[in-house]
Coordinates of C-alpha atoms and ligand atoms in Angstrom, one line a residue:
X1 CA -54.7 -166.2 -28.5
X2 CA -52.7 -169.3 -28.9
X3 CA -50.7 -169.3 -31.9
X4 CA -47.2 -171.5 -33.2
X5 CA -44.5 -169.9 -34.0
X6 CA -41.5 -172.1 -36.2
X7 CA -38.2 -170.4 -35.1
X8 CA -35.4 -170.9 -37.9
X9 CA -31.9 -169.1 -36.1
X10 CA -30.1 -170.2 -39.0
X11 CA -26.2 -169.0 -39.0
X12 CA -24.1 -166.9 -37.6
X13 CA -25.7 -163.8 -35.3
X14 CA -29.6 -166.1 -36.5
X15 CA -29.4 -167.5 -33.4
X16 CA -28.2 -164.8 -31.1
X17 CA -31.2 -162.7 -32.4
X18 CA -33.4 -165.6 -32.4
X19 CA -32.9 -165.8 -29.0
X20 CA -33.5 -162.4 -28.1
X21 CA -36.4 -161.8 -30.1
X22 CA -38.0 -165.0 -28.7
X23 CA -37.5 -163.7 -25.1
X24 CA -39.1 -160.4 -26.4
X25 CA -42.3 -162.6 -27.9
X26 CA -42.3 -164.7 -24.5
X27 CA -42.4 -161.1 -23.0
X28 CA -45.5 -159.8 -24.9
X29 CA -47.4 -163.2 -23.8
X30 CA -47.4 -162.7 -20.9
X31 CA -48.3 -159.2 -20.7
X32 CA -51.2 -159.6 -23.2
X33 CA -52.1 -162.9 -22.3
X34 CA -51.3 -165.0 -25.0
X35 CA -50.2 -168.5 -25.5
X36 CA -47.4 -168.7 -28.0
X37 CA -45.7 -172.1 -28.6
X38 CA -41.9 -172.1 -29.8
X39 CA -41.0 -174.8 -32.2
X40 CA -37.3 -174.8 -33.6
X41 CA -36.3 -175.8 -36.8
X42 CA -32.9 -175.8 -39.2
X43 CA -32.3 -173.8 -42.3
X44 CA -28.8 -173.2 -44.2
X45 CA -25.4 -173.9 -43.1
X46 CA -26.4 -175.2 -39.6
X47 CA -28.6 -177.6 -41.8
X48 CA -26.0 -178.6 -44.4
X49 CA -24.2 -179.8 -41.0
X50 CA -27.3 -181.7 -39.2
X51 CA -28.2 -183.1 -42.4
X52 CA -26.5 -182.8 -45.8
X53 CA -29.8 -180.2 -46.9
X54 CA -29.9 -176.5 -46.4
X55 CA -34.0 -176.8 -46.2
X56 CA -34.6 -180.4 -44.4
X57 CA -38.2 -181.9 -45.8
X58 CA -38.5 -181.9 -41.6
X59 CA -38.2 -177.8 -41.2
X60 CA -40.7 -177.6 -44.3
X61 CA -43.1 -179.7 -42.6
X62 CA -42.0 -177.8 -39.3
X63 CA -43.4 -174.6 -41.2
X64 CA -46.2 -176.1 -43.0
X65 CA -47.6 -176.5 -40.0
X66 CA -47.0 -173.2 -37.8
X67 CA -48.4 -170.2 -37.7
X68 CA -45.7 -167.9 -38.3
X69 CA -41.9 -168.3 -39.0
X70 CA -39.5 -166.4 -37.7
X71 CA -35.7 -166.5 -39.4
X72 CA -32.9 -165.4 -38.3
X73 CA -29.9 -165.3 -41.3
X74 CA -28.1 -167.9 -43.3
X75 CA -25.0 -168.3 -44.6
X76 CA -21.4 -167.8 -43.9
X77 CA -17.9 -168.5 -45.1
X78 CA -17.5 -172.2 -43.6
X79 CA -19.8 -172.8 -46.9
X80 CA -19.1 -170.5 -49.7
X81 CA -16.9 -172.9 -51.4
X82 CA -20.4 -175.5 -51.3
X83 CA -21.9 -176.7 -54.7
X84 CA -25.2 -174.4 -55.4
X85 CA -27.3 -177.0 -54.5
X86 CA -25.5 -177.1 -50.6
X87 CA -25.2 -173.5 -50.0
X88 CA -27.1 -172.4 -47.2
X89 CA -28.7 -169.4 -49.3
X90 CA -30.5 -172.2 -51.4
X91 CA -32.5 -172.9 -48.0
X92 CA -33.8 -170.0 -47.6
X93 CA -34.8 -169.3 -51.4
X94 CA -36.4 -173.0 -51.4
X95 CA -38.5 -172.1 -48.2
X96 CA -39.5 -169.2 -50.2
X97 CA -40.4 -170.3 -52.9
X98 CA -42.6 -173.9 -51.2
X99 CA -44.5 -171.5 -49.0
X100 CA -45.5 -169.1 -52.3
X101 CA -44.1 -166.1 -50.3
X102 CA -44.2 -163.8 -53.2
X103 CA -44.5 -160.7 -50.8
X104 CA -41.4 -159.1 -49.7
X105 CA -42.5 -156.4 -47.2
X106 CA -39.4 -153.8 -46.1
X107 CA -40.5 -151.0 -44.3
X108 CA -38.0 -148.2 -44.0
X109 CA -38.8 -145.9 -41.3
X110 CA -36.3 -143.7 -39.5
X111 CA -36.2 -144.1 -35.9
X112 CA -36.2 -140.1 -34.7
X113 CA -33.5 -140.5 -31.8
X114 CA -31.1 -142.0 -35.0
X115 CA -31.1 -139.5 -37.1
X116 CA -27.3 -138.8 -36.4
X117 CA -26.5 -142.7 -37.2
X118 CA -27.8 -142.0 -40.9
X119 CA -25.0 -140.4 -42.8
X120 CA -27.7 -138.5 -44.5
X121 CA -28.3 -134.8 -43.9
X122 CA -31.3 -134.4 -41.4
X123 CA -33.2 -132.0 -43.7
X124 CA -33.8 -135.3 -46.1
X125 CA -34.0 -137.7 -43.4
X126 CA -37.0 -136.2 -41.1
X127 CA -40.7 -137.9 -42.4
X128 CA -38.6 -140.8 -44.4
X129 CA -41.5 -143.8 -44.4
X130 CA -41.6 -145.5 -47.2
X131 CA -42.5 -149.1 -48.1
X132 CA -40.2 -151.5 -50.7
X133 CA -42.7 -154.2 -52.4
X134 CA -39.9 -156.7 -53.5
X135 CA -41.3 -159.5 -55.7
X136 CA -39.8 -162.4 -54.3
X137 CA -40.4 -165.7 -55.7
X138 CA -39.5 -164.9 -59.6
X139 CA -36.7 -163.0 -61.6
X140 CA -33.1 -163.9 -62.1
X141 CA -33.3 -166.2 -58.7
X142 CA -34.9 -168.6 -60.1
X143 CA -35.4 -168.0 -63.7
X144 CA -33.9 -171.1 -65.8
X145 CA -31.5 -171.8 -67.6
X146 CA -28.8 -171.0 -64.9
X147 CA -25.6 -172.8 -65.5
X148 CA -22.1 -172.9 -66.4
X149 CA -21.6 -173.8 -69.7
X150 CA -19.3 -173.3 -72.9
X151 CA -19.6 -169.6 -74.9
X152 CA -17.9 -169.3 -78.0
X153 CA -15.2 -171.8 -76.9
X154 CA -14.8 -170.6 -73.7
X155 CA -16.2 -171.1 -70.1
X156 CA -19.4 -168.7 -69.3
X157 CA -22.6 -169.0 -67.4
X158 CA -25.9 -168.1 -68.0
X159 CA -28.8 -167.1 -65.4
X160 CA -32.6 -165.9 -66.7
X161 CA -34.4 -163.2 -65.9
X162 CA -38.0 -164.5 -66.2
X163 CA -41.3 -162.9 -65.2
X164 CA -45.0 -163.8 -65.9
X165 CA -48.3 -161.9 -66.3
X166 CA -49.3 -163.7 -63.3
X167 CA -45.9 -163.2 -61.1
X168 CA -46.1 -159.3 -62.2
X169 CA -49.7 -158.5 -61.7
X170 CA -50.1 -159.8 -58.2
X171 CA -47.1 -158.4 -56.6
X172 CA -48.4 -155.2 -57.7
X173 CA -51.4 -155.6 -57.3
X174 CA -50.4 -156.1 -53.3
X175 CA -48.1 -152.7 -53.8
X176 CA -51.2 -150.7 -54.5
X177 CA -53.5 -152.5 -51.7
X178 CA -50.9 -151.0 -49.2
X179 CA -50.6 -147.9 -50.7
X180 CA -54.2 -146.9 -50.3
X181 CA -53.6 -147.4 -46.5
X182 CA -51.2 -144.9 -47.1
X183 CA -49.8 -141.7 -48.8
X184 CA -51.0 -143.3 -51.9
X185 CA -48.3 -143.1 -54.6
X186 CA -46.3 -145.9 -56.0
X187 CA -43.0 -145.8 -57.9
X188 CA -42.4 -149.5 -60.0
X189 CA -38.6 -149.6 -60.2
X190 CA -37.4 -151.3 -63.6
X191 CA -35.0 -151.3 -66.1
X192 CA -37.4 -151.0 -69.1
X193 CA -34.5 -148.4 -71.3
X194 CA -32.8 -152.1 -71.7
X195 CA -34.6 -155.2 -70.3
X196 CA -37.8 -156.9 -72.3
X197 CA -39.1 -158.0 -68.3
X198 CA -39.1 -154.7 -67.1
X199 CA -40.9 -153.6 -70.3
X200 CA -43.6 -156.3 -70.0
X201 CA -43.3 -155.2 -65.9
X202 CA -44.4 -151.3 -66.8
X203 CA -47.2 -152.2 -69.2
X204 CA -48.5 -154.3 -66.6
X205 CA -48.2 -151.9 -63.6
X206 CA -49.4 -149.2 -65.8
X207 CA -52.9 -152.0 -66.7
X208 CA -53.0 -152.5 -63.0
X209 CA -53.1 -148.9 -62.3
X210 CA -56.3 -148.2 -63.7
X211 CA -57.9 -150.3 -60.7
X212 CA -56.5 -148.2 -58.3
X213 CA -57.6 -144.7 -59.5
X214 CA -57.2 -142.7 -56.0
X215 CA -53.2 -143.9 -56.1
X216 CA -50.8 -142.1 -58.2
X217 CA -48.2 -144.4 -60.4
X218 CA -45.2 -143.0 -61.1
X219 CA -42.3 -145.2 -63.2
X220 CA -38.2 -144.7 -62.5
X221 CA -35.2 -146.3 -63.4
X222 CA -33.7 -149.1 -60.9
X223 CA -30.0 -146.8 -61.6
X224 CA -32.0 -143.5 -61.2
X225 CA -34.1 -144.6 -58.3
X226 CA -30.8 -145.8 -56.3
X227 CA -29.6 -142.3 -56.6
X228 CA -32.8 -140.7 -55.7
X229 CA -33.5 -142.9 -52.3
X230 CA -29.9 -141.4 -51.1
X231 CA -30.7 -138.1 -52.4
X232 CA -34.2 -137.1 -50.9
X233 CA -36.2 -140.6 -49.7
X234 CA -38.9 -138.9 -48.6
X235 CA -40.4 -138.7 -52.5
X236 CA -41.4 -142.1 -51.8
X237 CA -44.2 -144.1 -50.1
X238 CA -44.3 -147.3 -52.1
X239 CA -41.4 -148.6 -54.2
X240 CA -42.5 -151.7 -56.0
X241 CA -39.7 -153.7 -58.0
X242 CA -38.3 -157.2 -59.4
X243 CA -36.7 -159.5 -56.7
X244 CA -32.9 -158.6 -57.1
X245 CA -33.2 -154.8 -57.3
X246 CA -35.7 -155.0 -54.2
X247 CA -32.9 -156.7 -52.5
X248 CA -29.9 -154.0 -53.6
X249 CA -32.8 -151.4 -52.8
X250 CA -33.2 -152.3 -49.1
X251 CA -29.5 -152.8 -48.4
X252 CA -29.2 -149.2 -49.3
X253 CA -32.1 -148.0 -48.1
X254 CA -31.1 -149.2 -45.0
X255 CA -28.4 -146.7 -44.3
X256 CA -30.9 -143.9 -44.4
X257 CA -32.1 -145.4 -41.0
X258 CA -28.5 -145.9 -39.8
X259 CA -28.0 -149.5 -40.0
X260 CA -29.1 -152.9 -41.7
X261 CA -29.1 -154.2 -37.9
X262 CA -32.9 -151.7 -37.9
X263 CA -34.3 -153.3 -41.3
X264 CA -37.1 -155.9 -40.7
X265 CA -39.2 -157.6 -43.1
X266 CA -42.4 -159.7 -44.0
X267 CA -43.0 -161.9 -46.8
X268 CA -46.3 -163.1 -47.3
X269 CA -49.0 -164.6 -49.6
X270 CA -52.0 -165.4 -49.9
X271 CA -52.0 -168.5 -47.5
X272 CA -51.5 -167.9 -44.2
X273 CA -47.9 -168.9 -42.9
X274 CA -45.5 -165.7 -43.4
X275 CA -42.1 -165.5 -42.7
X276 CA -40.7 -162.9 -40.7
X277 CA -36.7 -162.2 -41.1
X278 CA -34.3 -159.2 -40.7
X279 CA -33.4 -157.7 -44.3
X280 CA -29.3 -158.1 -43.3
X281 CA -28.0 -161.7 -43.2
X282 CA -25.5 -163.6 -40.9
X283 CA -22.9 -161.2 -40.2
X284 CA -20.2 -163.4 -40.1
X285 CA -17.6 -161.0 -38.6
X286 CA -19.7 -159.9 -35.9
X287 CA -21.1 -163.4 -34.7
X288 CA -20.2 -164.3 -31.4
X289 CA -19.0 -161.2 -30.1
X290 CA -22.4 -159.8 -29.1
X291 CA -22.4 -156.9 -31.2
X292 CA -25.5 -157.7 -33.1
X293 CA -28.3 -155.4 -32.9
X294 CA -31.2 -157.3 -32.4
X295 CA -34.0 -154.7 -33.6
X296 CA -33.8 -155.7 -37.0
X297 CA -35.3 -159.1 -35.8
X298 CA -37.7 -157.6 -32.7
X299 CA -39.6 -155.3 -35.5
X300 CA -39.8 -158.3 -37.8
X301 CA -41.2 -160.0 -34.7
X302 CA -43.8 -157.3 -34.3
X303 CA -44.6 -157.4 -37.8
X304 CA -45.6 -161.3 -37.8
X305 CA -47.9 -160.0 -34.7
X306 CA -49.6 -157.6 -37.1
X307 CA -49.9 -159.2 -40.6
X308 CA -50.2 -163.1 -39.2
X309 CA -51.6 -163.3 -36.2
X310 CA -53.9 -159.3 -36.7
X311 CA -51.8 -158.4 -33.3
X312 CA -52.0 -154.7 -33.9
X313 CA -51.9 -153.1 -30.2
X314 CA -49.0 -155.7 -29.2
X315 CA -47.2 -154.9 -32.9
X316 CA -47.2 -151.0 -31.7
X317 CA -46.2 -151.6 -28.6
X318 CA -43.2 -153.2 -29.6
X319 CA -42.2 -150.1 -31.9
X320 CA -42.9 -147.4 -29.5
X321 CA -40.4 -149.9 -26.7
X322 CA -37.9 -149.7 -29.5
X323 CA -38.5 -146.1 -29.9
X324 CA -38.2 -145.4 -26.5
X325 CA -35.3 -147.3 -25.3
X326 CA -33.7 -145.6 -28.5
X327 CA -34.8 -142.3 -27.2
X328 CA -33.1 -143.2 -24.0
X329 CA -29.2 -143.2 -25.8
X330 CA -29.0 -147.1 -25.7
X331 CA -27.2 -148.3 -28.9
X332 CA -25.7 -151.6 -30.0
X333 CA -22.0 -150.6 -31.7
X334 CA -23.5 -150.2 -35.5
X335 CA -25.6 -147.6 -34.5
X336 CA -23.4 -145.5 -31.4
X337 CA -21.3 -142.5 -32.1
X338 CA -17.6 -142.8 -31.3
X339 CA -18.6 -140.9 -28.3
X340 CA -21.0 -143.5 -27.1
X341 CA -20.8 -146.9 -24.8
X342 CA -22.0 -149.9 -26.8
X343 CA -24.3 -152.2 -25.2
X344 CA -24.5 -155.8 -26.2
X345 CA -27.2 -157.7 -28.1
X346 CA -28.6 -158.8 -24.7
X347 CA -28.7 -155.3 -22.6
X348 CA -30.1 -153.8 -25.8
X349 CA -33.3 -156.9 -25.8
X350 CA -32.8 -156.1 -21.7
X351 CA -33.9 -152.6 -22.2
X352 CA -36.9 -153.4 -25.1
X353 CA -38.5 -155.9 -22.9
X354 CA -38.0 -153.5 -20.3
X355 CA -39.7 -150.4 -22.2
X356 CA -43.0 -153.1 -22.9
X357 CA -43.6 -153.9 -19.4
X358 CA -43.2 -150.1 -18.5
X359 CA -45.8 -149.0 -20.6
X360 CA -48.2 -151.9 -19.7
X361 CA -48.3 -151.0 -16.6
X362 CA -48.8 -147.8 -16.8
X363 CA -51.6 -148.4 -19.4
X364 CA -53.4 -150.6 -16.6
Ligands
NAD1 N1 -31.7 -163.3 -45.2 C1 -30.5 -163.8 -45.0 O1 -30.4 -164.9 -44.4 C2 -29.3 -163.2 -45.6 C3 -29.3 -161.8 -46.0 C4 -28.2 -161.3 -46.6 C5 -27.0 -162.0 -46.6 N2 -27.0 -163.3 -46.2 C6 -25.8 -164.1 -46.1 O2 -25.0 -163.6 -45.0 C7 -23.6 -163.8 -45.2 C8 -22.9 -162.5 -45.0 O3 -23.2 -161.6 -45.9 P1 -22.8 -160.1 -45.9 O4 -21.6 -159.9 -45.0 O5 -22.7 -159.6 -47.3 O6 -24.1 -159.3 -45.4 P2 -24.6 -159.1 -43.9 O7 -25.9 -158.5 -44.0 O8 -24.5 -160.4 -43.1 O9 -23.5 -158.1 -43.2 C9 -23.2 -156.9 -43.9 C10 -22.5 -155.9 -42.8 O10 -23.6 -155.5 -41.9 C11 -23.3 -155.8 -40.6 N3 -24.5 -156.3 -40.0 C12 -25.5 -157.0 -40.5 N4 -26.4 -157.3 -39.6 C13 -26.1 -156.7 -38.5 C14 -26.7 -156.5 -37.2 N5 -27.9 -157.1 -36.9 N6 -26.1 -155.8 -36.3 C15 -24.9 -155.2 -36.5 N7 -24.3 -155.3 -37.7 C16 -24.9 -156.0 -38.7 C17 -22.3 -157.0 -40.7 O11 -21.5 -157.0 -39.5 C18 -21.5 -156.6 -41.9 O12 -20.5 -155.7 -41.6 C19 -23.5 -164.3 -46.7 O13 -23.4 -165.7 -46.6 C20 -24.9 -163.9 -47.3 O14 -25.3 -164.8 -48.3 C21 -28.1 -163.9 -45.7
IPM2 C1 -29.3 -164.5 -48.7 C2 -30.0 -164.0 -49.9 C3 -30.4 -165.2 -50.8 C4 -31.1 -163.0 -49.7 C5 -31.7 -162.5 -51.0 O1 -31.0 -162.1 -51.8 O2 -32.9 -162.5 -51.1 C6 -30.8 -161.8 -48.8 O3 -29.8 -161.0 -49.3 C7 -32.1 -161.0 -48.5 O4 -32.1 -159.9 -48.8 O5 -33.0 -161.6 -47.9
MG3 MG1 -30.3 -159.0 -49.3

């Protein structure tokens, strides 16, 4: 298979995990025989610096024209102080939005060797796999009005929470397609005791539901359901939810694995180019040091295998190398006891790419 992959490092640890992952891809080519062609593109502050944009019209094209993109995090310090139109998060919600990637995929499945990284109790932690459908293209990111502006004689700001028919039906919609290939239930996470979207957002996931009459629907509080995911996560197979509780969601969620450095994601439409990114972001006080765990950014890899280019045997593969090299006690710092040697970015990638030619061979 010959596929093009756009590679967007981005800031901060983006390119130290680009660059791993990449070797990891360049890894599966050649053990499955495929042709995969890197192309490189910028996005956020290391944009902002080439070019004055976080999203250059080039990287767009860049993308528009791959088969995949794979992002590695945006943002930093050097730019908080940026007008909103120059901050490198801008870039990545504008790619977002131009490519119509409405899908937010985060898979949160705990690794077995891990289970002493999570501070959870083990009883709640064994069987976790559960799947957060974040809408991703609508809500207060990109509702309008959003702007400073005088209140009552004073200085305020004012951001919108907007949601269509449209926006809500189709992101659910999606939420119960994967949950048939599943266990089959979905929880829609709102906040329908106070907001008129979340209201509209359970009438219309409750309409939906009637397609879909072998899934269960259940409904739950955004407040409630961050209580319940620390309390017992394994209630839940499918969480669906508006774009900024998806994103508080998955943060937490991601400490019942161990570590946002695990966390991958996939956010797709209908079209074919998906983008493929880790759920944590730049890590500004770990860049450089080659601390940063790259797995986050290797699963997101092997999901683009999977959902972009219908790689399943090479998407597996990756997982069970990550599994095993887990298995085998090697840990970047965020996820070793106090009692264990830390291995850096690169030994960790070492030992992954390792793992995958391992088991090809002995598969031959
Ligand atoms: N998708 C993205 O590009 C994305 C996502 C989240 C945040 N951000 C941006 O990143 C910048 C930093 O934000 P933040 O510090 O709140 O969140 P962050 O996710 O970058 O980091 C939070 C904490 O997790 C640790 N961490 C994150 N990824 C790690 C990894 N792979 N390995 C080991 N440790 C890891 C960091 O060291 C830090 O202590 C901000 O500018 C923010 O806007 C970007
Ligand atoms: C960087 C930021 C805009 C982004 C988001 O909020 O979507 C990030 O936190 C994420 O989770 O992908
Ligand atoms: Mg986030």
């Amino acid at each position: 298979m010959e596929k093009q992959i756009l590679l967007l490092p981005g800031d901060g640890i983006g390119p130290e995990i680009i660059a791993e992952t990449k070797r990891v891809l360049e890894e599966i080519a050649r053990l499955y025989h495929h042709t995969f062609q890197f192309v490189e593109g910028r996005i956020g502050g290391d944009a902002i610096d080439a070019t004055g944009s976080p999203l250059p019209e080039e990287t767009l094209d860049l993308a528009k024209g791959s088969d995949a993109i794979l992002l590695g995090a945006v943002g930093g310090p050097k730019w908080d102080g940026n007008a909103p139109e120059k901050r490198p998060e801008k870039g990545l919600l504008q790619i977002r939005k131009a490519l119509g990637l409405y899908a937010n995929l985060r898979p949160v499945r705990v690794l077995k060797p891990l289970m002493g990284a999570s501070t959870l109790k083990e009883e709640v932690l064994a069987d976790v796999d559960l799947l957060i459908v974040r809408e991703l293209t609508g809500g207060l990111y990109f509702g309008e009005p959003r702007e400073r502006r005088q209140i009552n004689g004073e200085d305020g700001a004012v951001d919108t929470l907007l949601y269509t028919r449209g926006e809500i039906e189709r992101i659910v919609h999606q939420a119960f397609q994967f949950a048939r290939t599943r266990k089959k239930r979905v929880v829609s996470v709102d906040k329908a005791n106070v907001l008129e979207s979340s209201r509209l957002w359970r009438e219309i996931a409750d309409e939906v539901a009637r397609e879909y009459p072998d899934v269960t629907l259940s409904h739950m509080l955004v407040d409630n359901a961050a209580m319940q995911l620390i309390r017992d996560p394994r209630q839940f197979d499918v969480i669906v939810t508006e774009n900024l509780f998806g994103d508080i969601l998955s943060d937490e969620a991601s400490m019942i694995t161990g570590s946002l450095g695990l966390l991958p994601s996939a956010s797709m439409n209908t079209s074919k180019v998906g983008l493929f990114e880790p759920v944590h972001g730049s890590a500004p006080d770990i860049a450089g040091t080659g601390a940063a765990n790259p797995l986050a950014t290797i699963l997101s890899a092997a999901m683009m295998l999977q959902y972009s280019f219908g790689l399943a045997d090479e998407a597996k593969a990756i997982e069970v190398a990550v599994d095993r090299v887990l298995a085998q006690g090697v840990r970047t710092k965020d996820i070793a006891k106090a009692s264990e040697n830390a291995v850096s970015t690169t030994a960790i990638t070492n030992a992954v790419m390792e793992a995958l030619a391992l088991k090809s061979a002995s598969s031959r």
